[in-house]
Coordinates of C-alpha atoms in Angstrom, one line a residue:
Chain A
M1163 CA 130.5 70.8 98.4
K1164 CA 131.9 74.5 98.2
K1165 CA 131.2 74.8 94.7
L1166 CA 127.5 73.6 95.4
D1167 CA 126.8 76.2 97.4
N1168 CA 127.9 78.8 95.3
Y1169 CA 124.5 77.7 93.6
G1170 CA 122.9 79.5 96.3
Y1171 CA 123.9 83.0 94.6
M1172 CA 122.4 81.8 91.2
F1173 CA 118.6 80.8 93.0
I1174 CA 118.5 84.7 94.9
I1175 CA 119.9 86.7 92.0
P1176 CA 116.7 87.5 90.1
F1177 CA 114.9 88.4 93.6
F1178 CA 117.7 90.9 94.6
L1179 CA 118.1 92.2 90.8
V1180 CA 114.7 93.3 90.8
F1181 CA 114.5 94.0 94.5
I1182 CA 117.5 96.7 94.0
T1183 CA 116.3 98.2 91.0
F1184 CA 112.6 98.2 92.1
T1185 CA 112.6 98.6 95.5
I1186 CA 115.7 99.7 97.1
Y1187 CA 116.5 102.1 94.4
P1188 CA 113.4 104.3 94.3
I1189 CA 113.6 104.4 98.0
L1190 CA 116.9 106.1 97.8
L1191 CA 116.1 108.3 95.0
T1192 CA 113.0 109.5 97.0
F1193 CA 115.2 110.1 99.8
Y1194 CA 117.4 112.2 97.7
Y1195 CA 114.6 114.0 96.1
S1196 CA 113.3 115.1 99.5
F1197 CA 116.1 117.6 99.8
T1198 CA 115.6 119.3 96.4
S1199 CA 112.8 121.2 94.7
Y1200 CA 112.1 118.5 91.9
S1201 CA 109.0 119.4 89.9
G1202 CA 109.1 116.5 87.9
M1203 CA 110.7 118.2 85.0
G1204 CA 114.5 119.7 84.5
E1205 CA 117.0 119.4 87.0
A1206 CA 116.2 118.6 90.7
E1207 CA 117.7 121.9 92.5
F1208 CA 119.0 121.1 95.9
V1209 CA 117.5 123.1 98.9
G1210 CA 118.8 121.5 102.0
L1211 CA 116.3 121.0 104.6
A1212 CA 113.7 123.0 103.3
N1213 CA 111.1 120.4 102.6
Y1214 CA 111.3 119.0 106.0
T1215 CA 111.1 122.4 107.9
R1216 CA 108.1 123.3 105.7
L1217 CA 106.4 119.6 106.7
L1218 CA 107.0 120.5 110.2
T1219 CA 104.8 124.0 109.9
D1220 CA 102.4 122.2 107.1
S1221 CA 99.1 122.5 108.8
Y1222 CA 97.7 120.6 106.0
F1223 CA 99.8 117.7 106.8
Y1224 CA 98.7 117.7 110.6
Q1225 CA 95.4 117.8 109.4
A1226 CA 95.9 114.9 107.2
F1227 CA 97.5 113.2 110.0
Y1228 CA 94.8 113.8 112.6
N1229 CA 92.2 112.8 110.0
T1230 CA 94.1 109.6 109.1
M1231 CA 94.3 108.7 112.8
Y1232 CA 90.6 109.5 113.2
I1233 CA 89.7 107.3 110.4
W1234 CA 91.6 104.6 111.5
G1235 CA 90.5 105.0 115.1
I1236 CA 86.7 104.3 114.1
N1237 CA 87.7 101.7 111.8
F1238 CA 89.8 99.5 114.3
F1239 CA 87.2 100.1 117.3
F1240 CA 84.4 98.3 115.4
Q1241 CA 86.6 96.1 113.2
L1242 CA 88.3 94.8 116.3
G1243 CA 85.1 95.0 118.8
I1244 CA 82.7 92.9 116.3
A1245 CA 85.3 90.5 115.3
L1246 CA 86.3 89.6 119.0
L1247 CA 82.7 89.5 119.9
L1248 CA 82.3 86.8 116.9
A1249 CA 85.5 85.0 117.9
I1250 CA 84.5 84.5 121.3
L1251 CA 80.8 83.5 120.7
F1252 CA 82.0 80.9 118.1
S1253 CA 84.7 79.4 120.3
D1254 CA 82.5 78.8 123.3
I1255 CA 82.4 75.3 123.9
R1256 CA 79.7 75.6 125.9
L1257 CA 77.2 77.4 123.5
N1258 CA 78.6 75.3 120.6
M1259 CA 77.4 77.6 117.7
K1260 CA 77.0 76.1 114.4
G1261 CA 77.6 77.3 110.9
L1262 CA 81.1 79.1 111.6
G1263 CA 82.0 78.4 107.9
F1264 CA 79.3 79.9 106.4
F1265 CA 79.0 82.8 108.5
R1266 CA 83.0 83.4 108.0
A1267 CA 82.5 83.4 104.0
L1268 CA 79.9 85.9 104.3
F1269 CA 81.5 88.4 106.7
Y1270 CA 84.9 88.1 104.3
L1271 CA 83.0 88.8 101.4
P1272 CA 83.3 92.9 101.4
N1273 CA 87.2 92.6 102.0
L1274 CA 87.4 90.6 98.7
I1275 CA 85.6 93.2 96.5
T1276 CA 87.9 96.0 94.9
I1277 CA 88.2 98.8 97.2
A1278 CA 87.4 101.1 94.1
S1279 CA 84.2 99.6 93.5
V1280 CA 83.3 99.7 97.3
A1281 CA 84.2 103.0 97.3
L1282 CA 81.9 104.0 94.3
L1283 CA 79.1 102.2 95.7
F1284 CA 78.8 103.8 99.0
G1285 CA 79.6 107.0 97.2
I1286 CA 76.2 106.8 95.3
L1287 CA 74.4 105.0 98.4
L1288 CA 75.2 107.7 100.6
G1289 CA 74.1 110.4 98.1
W1290 CA 72.3 113.4 99.5
H1291 CA 68.8 113.7 97.8
H1292 CA 68.5 110.5 95.8
G1293 CA 71.0 108.3 98.0
T1294 CA 69.3 104.8 98.9
I1295 CA 70.5 104.9 102.6
N1296 CA 68.7 108.1 102.8
H1297 CA 65.8 107.0 101.2
L1298 CA 65.8 103.7 103.0
L1299 CA 66.3 105.7 106.7
L1300 CA 63.3 108.2 105.6
D1301 CA 60.9 105.1 104.5
L1302 CA 61.8 103.9 108.1
G1303 CA 61.1 106.9 109.7
I1304 CA 64.5 107.2 111.8
I1305 CA 65.1 110.5 110.0
S1306 CA 63.0 113.2 109.1
Q1307 CA 65.5 114.9 106.7
P1308 CA 68.0 113.7 103.9
I1309 CA 71.6 114.0 105.6
N1310 CA 74.4 115.0 103.5
W1311 CA 76.7 112.2 104.7
L1312 CA 79.6 113.3 102.6
N1313 CA 79.5 116.9 103.0
D1314 CA 79.9 117.3 106.8
P1315 CA 83.3 116.7 108.2
T1316 CA 82.2 114.4 111.2
T1317 CA 79.9 112.3 108.7
A1318 CA 82.2 112.0 106.3
R1319 CA 84.9 110.8 108.5
W1320 CA 82.6 108.5 110.2
S1321 CA 81.1 106.6 106.8
V1322 CA 84.6 106.2 105.7
G1323 CA 85.8 104.9 108.9
L1324 CA 82.7 102.5 109.4
I1325 CA 83.1 101.7 105.6
G1326 CA 86.7 100.1 106.5
A1327 CA 85.3 98.4 109.5
W1328 CA 82.8 96.7 107.4
M1329 CA 85.2 95.6 104.9
W1330 CA 87.7 94.4 107.5
F1331 CA 85.8 92.8 110.3
G1332 CA 85.7 89.7 108.6
H1333 CA 89.3 89.4 107.9
T1334 CA 90.1 89.8 111.5
F1335 CA 87.4 87.4 112.5
I1336 CA 89.2 84.6 110.5
I1337 CA 92.3 85.5 112.2
L1338 CA 91.2 85.5 115.5
M1339 CA 89.5 82.2 115.0
A1340 CA 92.6 80.6 113.9
G1341 CA 94.5 81.9 116.8
I1342 CA 91.9 80.7 119.2
S1343 CA 91.9 77.1 117.6
G1344 CA 95.7 77.2 118.2
I1345 CA 95.2 77.4 121.9
S1346 CA 95.1 74.2 123.4
K1347 CA 91.7 72.7 124.2
D1348 CA 93.1 71.6 127.5
Y1349 CA 93.1 75.3 128.8
F1350 CA 89.3 75.7 128.3
E1351 CA 88.4 72.1 129.7
A1352 CA 90.5 72.8 132.7
A1353 CA 88.8 76.2 133.4
L1354 CA 85.6 74.4 132.7
I1355 CA 86.2 71.5 135.7
D1356 CA 87.6 74.6 137.9
G1357 CA 84.5 76.2 137.6
A1358 CA 85.4 79.2 135.7
N1359 CA 82.1 80.8 134.4
R1360 CA 82.2 82.5 130.7
W1361 CA 83.2 85.7 131.9
Q1362 CA 86.4 84.2 133.9
T1363 CA 87.4 82.2 131.1
L1364 CA 87.5 85.1 128.8
V1365 CA 89.4 87.4 130.9
N1366 CA 92.0 84.8 132.2
V1367 CA 92.6 81.9 129.6
T1368 CA 91.2 83.1 126.3
L1369 CA 92.2 86.7 125.9
P1370 CA 95.9 86.7 127.5
L1371 CA 96.7 83.4 125.1
L1372 CA 95.2 85.6 122.1
K1373 CA 97.5 88.6 122.7
P1374 CA 100.3 87.8 120.1
I1375 CA 97.2 87.5 117.5
M1376 CA 95.7 90.7 118.8
L1377 CA 99.3 92.4 118.5
Y1378 CA 99.7 91.1 115.0
V1379 CA 96.3 92.4 114.3
L1380 CA 97.0 95.9 115.8
I1381 CA 100.5 96.5 114.0
T1382 CA 99.1 95.1 110.6
S1383 CA 95.9 97.3 110.9
L1384 CA 97.9 100.4 112.0
I1385 CA 100.4 100.0 109.1
G1386 CA 97.4 99.6 106.9
G1387 CA 95.6 102.4 108.6
L1388 CA 98.2 104.7 108.1
Q1389 CA 98.4 104.4 104.3
I1390 CA 94.6 105.0 104.1
F1391 CA 94.1 106.3 100.4
D1392 CA 91.4 104.5 97.9
L1393 CA 88.4 105.1 100.1
P1394 CA 88.8 109.0 100.6
M1395 CA 90.0 109.6 97.1
L1396 CA 87.3 107.9 95.4
I1397 CA 84.3 108.6 97.9
T1398 CA 84.9 112.5 97.7
D1399 CA 86.4 115.0 94.7
G1400 CA 90.1 113.3 95.2
M1401 CA 90.9 116.2 97.3
G1402 CA 89.6 115.1 100.8
A1403 CA 86.7 117.4 101.2
P1404 CA 84.6 118.4 102.8
Q1405 CA 86.8 121.0 104.5
G1406 CA 89.6 118.5 103.8
S1407 CA 88.2 116.2 106.6
L1408 CA 89.1 113.2 104.5
N1409 CA 92.5 114.3 103.5
T1410 CA 94.6 111.5 104.6
M1411 CA 98.5 111.3 104.7
V1412 CA 99.0 109.2 101.6
L1413 CA 96.4 111.1 99.8
Y1414 CA 98.1 114.3 100.5
L1415 CA 101.4 112.9 99.0
Y1416 CA 99.5 111.8 95.9
N1417 CA 98.0 115.2 95.3
Q1418 CA 101.3 116.7 96.1
A1419 CA 103.3 114.7 93.8
F1420 CA 100.9 114.1 90.9
R1421 CA 98.3 116.7 90.8
F1422 CA 100.6 119.6 92.0
D1423 CA 104.1 118.4 90.8
N1424 CA 105.8 119.0 94.0
Y1425 CA 108.0 115.9 93.8
G1426 CA 110.4 117.2 96.1
Y1427 CA 107.9 118.2 98.7
A1428 CA 105.8 114.7 98.3
A1429 CA 109.0 112.8 98.8
A1430 CA 109.4 114.5 102.2
V1431 CA 105.9 113.6 103.2
A1432 CA 106.7 110.1 102.4
Y1433 CA 109.6 109.9 104.5
G1434 CA 107.6 112.1 107.6
L1435 CA 105.1 109.0 106.9
F1436 CA 107.7 106.5 107.3
L1437 CA 108.8 108.0 110.6
I1438 CA 105.5 108.2 112.0
T1439 CA 105.1 104.8 111.2
V1440 CA 108.3 103.4 112.7
V1441 CA 107.4 105.3 115.9
F1442 CA 103.8 103.9 116.1
S1443 CA 104.9 100.4 115.7
L1444 CA 107.6 100.8 118.0
I1445 CA 105.4 101.8 120.6
T1446 CA 102.8 99.2 120.0
F1447 CA 105.7 96.8 120.3
K1448 CA 107.1 98.5 123.7
T1449 CA 103.6 98.7 125.5
M1450 CA 102.6 94.8 124.6
Y1451 CA 106.1 93.9 125.8
R1452 CA 105.9 95.6 129.2
N1453 CA 102.7 94.5 129.9
N1454 CA 103.8 90.7 129.5
V1455 CA 106.8 91.6 131.4
K1456 CA 104.6 92.7 134.3
E1457 CA 102.3 89.4 134.1
G1458 CA 105.9 87.4 134.2
Chain B
M446 CA 69.0 73.7 129.2
K447 CA 66.0 75.8 128.0
S448 CA 67.4 79.5 128.6
N449 CA 70.6 78.2 126.8
T450 CA 68.0 77.5 123.8
I451 CA 66.8 81.4 123.9
V452 CA 70.1 82.8 124.4
K453 CA 71.3 80.8 121.2
G454 CA 68.2 82.0 119.4
I455 CA 69.0 85.4 120.3
L456 CA 72.6 85.1 119.2
Y457 CA 71.7 83.6 115.9
A458 CA 69.5 86.6 115.4
V459 CA 72.5 88.8 115.7
L460 CA 74.5 86.8 113.5
I461 CA 71.8 87.1 110.7
L462 CA 71.6 90.6 111.2
L463 CA 75.4 91.1 110.7
V464 CA 74.9 89.0 107.5
I465 CA 72.4 91.5 106.2
I466 CA 74.5 94.4 107.1
S467 CA 77.4 92.9 105.3
F468 CA 75.2 91.8 102.2
I469 CA 72.6 94.5 101.8
P470 CA 74.8 97.0 100.2
F471 CA 75.5 94.6 97.5
Y472 CA 71.8 93.8 97.4
M473 CA 70.9 97.4 96.8
M474 CA 73.3 97.5 94.2
I475 CA 71.9 94.5 92.3
I476 CA 68.4 95.9 92.7
N477 CA 69.3 99.2 91.6
A478 CA 71.4 98.1 88.6
T479 CA 68.0 96.8 87.3
R480 CA 66.1 100.1 87.4
S481 CA 65.8 103.3 85.5
N482 CA 67.5 106.7 86.7
S483 CA 64.0 108.1 87.0
E484 CA 62.9 105.1 89.3
I485 CA 65.9 105.6 91.5
L486 CA 65.4 109.2 91.9
Q487 CA 61.3 109.3 92.4
H488 CA 60.8 106.2 94.1
G489 CA 64.1 105.7 96.1
F490 CA 64.6 102.5 98.1
T491 CA 62.5 99.2 97.0
M492 CA 63.4 95.3 97.4
L493 CA 61.8 94.5 93.9
P494 CA 64.1 94.7 90.9
G495 CA 63.0 97.0 88.0
S496 CA 63.1 96.3 84.3
S497 CA 65.6 98.7 82.8
L498 CA 68.8 96.1 83.1
M499 CA 69.5 96.3 79.1
A500 CA 69.1 99.9 78.9
N501 CA 71.2 100.5 81.5
Y502 CA 74.0 98.3 80.3
E503 CA 73.7 99.9 76.9
V504 CA 74.2 103.6 78.3
L505 CA 76.9 102.1 80.2
I506 CA 78.9 100.3 77.3
Q507 CA 78.6 103.7 75.4
Y508 CA 81.0 105.1 77.7
M509 CA 83.6 102.5 78.9
N510 CA 84.1 98.7 78.3
L511 CA 84.1 97.4 81.8
W512 CA 84.7 93.8 80.5
R513 CA 88.2 95.4 79.3
G514 CA 89.1 96.4 82.6
F515 CA 88.2 92.8 84.1
A516 CA 90.7 91.4 81.2
N517 CA 93.3 94.0 81.9
S518 CA 93.1 93.2 85.8
L519 CA 92.9 89.3 85.3
F520 CA 96.1 89.5 82.9
V521 CA 98.3 91.6 85.4
A522 CA 97.1 89.7 88.6
V523 CA 97.7 86.3 86.6
M524 CA 101.2 87.7 85.5
V525 CA 101.8 89.0 88.9
T526 CA 100.9 85.4 91.0
V527 CA 102.8 83.1 88.5
L528 CA 106.1 85.3 88.4
S529 CA 106.2 86.2 92.2
S530 CA 105.2 82.6 93.1
Y531 CA 108.1 81.4 90.7
F532 CA 110.8 83.6 91.9
S533 CA 109.9 83.4 95.7
A534 CA 110.1 79.9 95.3
L535 CA 113.5 80.1 94.0
T536 CA 114.6 82.7 96.4
A537 CA 113.2 80.7 99.1
F538 CA 115.2 77.3 98.0
G539 CA 118.5 79.2 97.6
F540 CA 118.2 80.6 101.4
A541 CA 117.0 77.4 102.8
V542 CA 119.3 74.9 101.0
Y543 CA 122.6 76.2 100.5
K544 CA 125.2 78.0 102.9
F545 CA 127.1 80.9 101.2
K546 CA 128.6 84.1 102.2
G547 CA 126.5 86.9 103.1
K548 CA 123.1 84.7 103.3
N549 CA 122.3 85.9 106.9
V550 CA 123.3 89.5 106.1
L551 CA 121.3 89.3 102.9
F552 CA 118.3 87.5 104.4
V553 CA 118.0 89.9 107.5
F554 CA 118.4 93.1 105.0
M555 CA 115.5 91.7 103.2
L556 CA 113.5 91.2 106.4
L557 CA 113.9 94.7 107.5
L558 CA 112.9 96.2 104.4
M559 CA 109.7 94.2 104.6
M560 CA 108.4 96.6 107.4
V561 CA 108.5 99.7 105.0
P562 CA 105.4 101.0 103.8
G563 CA 104.7 100.8 100.1
Q564 CA 104.2 104.6 99.3
L565 CA 108.1 105.4 100.6
G566 CA 109.7 105.0 97.1
L567 CA 106.7 105.9 95.2
I568 CA 108.2 109.3 93.9
G569 CA 111.7 107.3 93.1
F570 CA 109.5 104.6 91.6
Y571 CA 107.7 106.7 89.2
D572 CA 110.7 108.6 88.2
L573 CA 112.7 105.7 87.4
I574 CA 109.7 104.0 85.6
R575 CA 109.5 107.5 83.4
T576 CA 113.4 107.1 82.7
M577 CA 112.9 103.7 81.7
G578 CA 110.3 104.7 79.4
L579 CA 108.1 102.2 80.8
L580 CA 105.2 104.3 81.6
D581 CA 101.7 103.7 80.3
T582 CA 102.8 99.6 80.2
Y583 CA 101.9 96.8 82.5
I584 CA 105.9 95.9 83.2
P585 CA 106.0 98.3 86.2
L586 CA 103.0 96.6 87.8
I587 CA 104.2 93.0 86.6
I588 CA 107.9 92.8 87.0
P589 CA 108.4 94.4 90.7
P590 CA 106.5 92.0 92.7
I591 CA 108.8 89.6 91.8
A592 CA 110.8 90.6 94.6
A593 CA 108.0 90.0 97.5
P594 CA 110.0 89.6 100.8
F595 CA 107.2 88.2 103.0
V596 CA 106.5 85.3 100.4
V597 CA 110.3 84.4 100.2
F598 CA 110.2 84.5 104.3
F599 CA 107.1 82.4 104.5
L600 CA 108.1 79.7 102.0
R601 CA 111.4 79.5 103.4
Q602 CA 110.1 78.7 107.0
Y603 CA 107.8 76.4 105.3
L604 CA 111.0 74.6 103.3
K605 CA 112.8 74.5 106.8
T606 CA 110.0 72.1 107.9
V607 CA 109.5 69.8 105.0
M608 CA 112.8 69.5 103.3
H609 CA 115.0 67.0 104.6
P610 CA 118.8 66.9 103.1
S611 CA 119.2 63.6 102.3
L612 CA 116.3 63.9 99.6
L613 CA 118.7 66.5 97.8
E614 CA 121.9 64.2 98.3
A615 CA 119.8 61.2 96.9
A616 CA 118.9 63.2 94.0
R617 CA 122.4 64.7 93.4
I618 CA 123.8 61.2 93.5
D619 CA 121.5 60.0 90.8
G620 CA 123.2 62.7 88.6
A621 CA 120.4 65.6 88.9
G622 CA 121.6 69.1 88.5
E623 CA 120.7 71.8 91.1
F624 CA 118.1 73.5 88.8
R625 CA 116.6 70.3 88.1
I626 CA 116.1 69.3 91.6
F627 CA 114.6 72.7 92.5
H628 CA 111.9 72.0 89.7
K629 CA 111.5 68.2 90.4
I630 CA 112.0 68.3 94.2
G631 CA 111.9 71.7 95.9
L632 CA 109.0 73.0 93.9
P633 CA 106.4 70.4 94.0
M634 CA 107.1 70.1 97.7
M635 CA 106.5 73.8 98.4
M636 CA 103.3 73.7 96.4
P637 CA 100.9 73.7 99.4
A638 CA 102.6 77.3 101.0
V639 CA 102.9 78.6 97.2
A640 CA 99.4 78.1 96.7
T641 CA 98.5 79.9 99.9
M642 CA 100.8 82.8 98.9
A643 CA 99.4 82.8 95.7
I644 CA 96.1 83.7 96.7
F645 CA 97.0 86.7 98.7
T646 CA 99.4 88.1 95.9
F647 CA 96.4 87.2 93.5
I648 CA 93.7 89.5 95.7
G649 CA 96.7 92.0 96.6
S650 CA 97.3 92.6 92.9
W651 CA 93.8 92.4 91.7
N652 CA 93.1 95.3 94.5
N653 CA 96.2 97.6 94.0
Y654 CA 95.0 100.9 92.8
I655 CA 97.6 103.4 93.7
L656 CA 100.2 102.0 91.4
P657 CA 98.4 101.5 88.1
L658 CA 96.5 105.1 88.8
V659 CA 100.0 106.3 88.8
V660 CA 101.3 104.3 86.2
L661 CA 98.9 103.9 83.5
F662 CA 97.3 106.7 81.2
S663 CA 95.7 105.1 78.3
P664 CA 91.9 104.2 79.2
E665 CA 92.2 100.9 77.3
K666 CA 95.0 99.7 79.6
Y667 CA 93.2 100.4 83.0
T668 CA 93.1 97.9 85.3
L669 CA 89.6 97.4 87.0
P670 CA 90.1 99.5 89.9
V671 CA 91.4 102.6 88.0
M672 CA 88.3 102.1 85.6
M673 CA 86.3 102.4 88.1
G674 CA 87.6 105.5 89.2
A675 CA 87.3 107.0 85.8
L676 CA 83.5 105.8 86.0
R677 CA 82.6 108.1 88.8
G678 CA 83.9 111.4 86.9
S679 CA 82.4 110.2 83.5
Q680 CA 78.9 111.0 81.9
V681 CA 77.8 107.6 83.5
A682 CA 77.7 109.0 86.9
E683 CA 74.6 111.1 85.9
N684 CA 72.6 107.7 85.4
L685 CA 72.3 106.4 88.5
G686 CA 71.1 102.8 87.1
S687 CA 74.0 102.3 84.9
M688 CA 76.4 103.7 87.4
Y689 CA 74.9 100.7 89.9
L690 CA 75.1 98.5 86.7
G691 CA 78.9 99.4 86.3
I692 CA 79.9 98.7 89.8
A693 CA 77.5 95.5 89.9
I694 CA 79.6 94.0 86.7
S695 CA 82.9 95.0 88.7
V696 CA 81.4 92.9 91.6
V697 CA 79.3 89.9 90.8
P698 CA 82.2 87.8 89.2
I699 CA 84.3 88.3 92.4
M700 CA 81.2 87.1 94.3
I701 CA 80.7 84.1 92.2
A702 CA 84.3 83.2 92.0
F703 CA 84.2 83.5 95.8
L704 CA 81.3 81.5 96.1
F705 CA 83.4 78.3 94.6
L706 CA 86.8 79.3 96.5
S707 CA 85.8 80.5 100.0
K708 CA 87.2 77.5 101.5
Y709 CA 90.5 78.0 100.3
I710 CA 90.9 81.6 100.5
I711 CA 89.8 81.4 104.3
S712 CA 92.2 78.8 105.1
S713 CA 95.1 80.5 103.2
I714 CA 94.4 83.4 105.6
S715 CA 94.4 81.4 108.6
A716 CA 97.8 79.9 107.4
G717 CA 99.1 83.0 106.4
A718 CA 98.4 84.8 109.7
V719 CA 99.1 82.2 112.4
K720 CA 102.5 80.7 112.2
E721 CA 103.4 78.0 114.5

C-alpha cells in the first residue's frame, strides 16, 4: 500500500510547481522589492524600511484608503440592502411571490458583463453636456442644469459606489436566496403556528439563521472592495481624478508601479494593502464570533 | 385576502422597477448605438432607435477590431477553464485518495494562501514574467491559473462525499493503473463539481482586467477588457454613436449567451457559495 500512496505526490506535483513559481515566488519577490528602490531597470538597491516609512506618512495613500472605504461603503450598503429586501420578499411563504427564476436572472445580468464595458458605458452615460442620464433627468424636469457627475468628488464617488451596487446586488441576492433555502421549512412553519407576525419571523428566525451567509457576503465583498480598480481606472483619466477622489489603493499601486516605475514603493503599497485586508478580515470574524457567543 | 392582492401588486411593481433599473443602461446603449453622433448630441435621450448603425460600425472598425478582442478573450478563457479544471481535479484527487507524508501541511498551506489578495505578488509576478521573456504572450494569463486553491478545495470536499474507496479497490484488482483510475473513475465522478467551478473560472478569466493590462502590449493581442479600455482613449471616443456600438458589441453576445445559460450559472453560484 505504501508504494501506492506515493502516487499522491505525482497527482499534486503540477499544482505545486505552478503554485510555487507563479504565486509564492512572486509574493516573496515583491516582499524583497519592498525594501529596495527598484525602478524596473538595473539593480535593486537596498533601502531598508524607507518605503514603509514613506507609506506611513504618504497622504495620497491615506486618501486612497479613505476613497476605497467610501466607495465600498456605498456599494455594500445598497448592494446588501436591496439583496436582503428581495430575499426576504421571495422567501415569505405567506406572500408566495412568483417568478423568482426570471427576476434572479435579470438582476444578475449586470454582474456578468465585463467591468471594462460597464465602466465605459457609464462613463459616457454620465457625461456632462451630452450624457444620456443628464438628458433624461432634464427631460423629466428633475434637474434644471446638467450635472458634471464625474468631475465632483462626491458625485464621482457615489457614481462608482452605486454602479458597483448595481453590478453586485443580483449576485448577493442569489447567495442570500441559497442561504434561506438551506434553512429548514420547519422553523418558518413553527413560527407561523406560534402566531409570529412577519417582522417577528424575520428578526427571530430568518436573520439569525442567515448569519453565516451574511458573514460570507461581508468578507468576500470587503476583500473584493479593498481591491476596487477597474471602475475608477476606466471611468476617469486613470489617475483617480477629480481631485484624487477616485484614487483607490490598487489604482495607486498600479500607477506607482507601471506609470511611474516606482516598483519598490509599489511593492510596499501592496504589503500595506495586504495588512489592511488581514486586519479587516480579523475584525469582521471577531465581531461576528463575539455576537454568537453572547447569544449562546 | 383582498389586501394581500394589493400588497402583492405593489411589490411586483417595485420588482419591475428594479428590472428596469437593471436593464435601462443596456437599453440606452443599444438605442444610442443606432444613432449618429449629432443625433445623440442634439436630441439627447430617446426610446426609439435611429438609422446609423452601419455608419457607426464602419467608423468603429476603422480604428479597432473588437471581434478580435472577443476571439482573444474566448481563447484565453477557454484555455484557462480547461487547464484549471483538469489540474484542479488531479490535485483534488491526489489529496482525497492517497495518504502521503506532509499531505496535511501542504493542504493547510494551500488554504492559507487562498486568503491572500491577488495584487500582493503583482510586482514580483511582472518582474518574473519579464525575466522569463514571457511579456506580451498569453502564457502568464493561461498557465498560473492551473494552481487554483479554491477550486482544489471545493473539488476535494466534493470527492470526500461521493467517492467510496471500494470503487478504487475494485478498479485496482481489475488491473487499472492509478492515472487510468483517475481518468476513468475520478474525473467523471467529479464532473458536476468541475462544471460548477468551470463556470466561475470562465467568468473570472473573461472579466480579468489588471493582469492582461500589465502583461500585454500588442493591440492585436488585447483581450476584450483591455481593448475596451483602449477604446476610451482612441479617436472612436469622439463619435458617441460608434462608442456606444463598440460597448454594445462587447456586451450583447454575453447577454445572448446568458439567456441560454442563466439557469446553470445561477445554480452554480448558489452551489459555490453555500456549502453544507
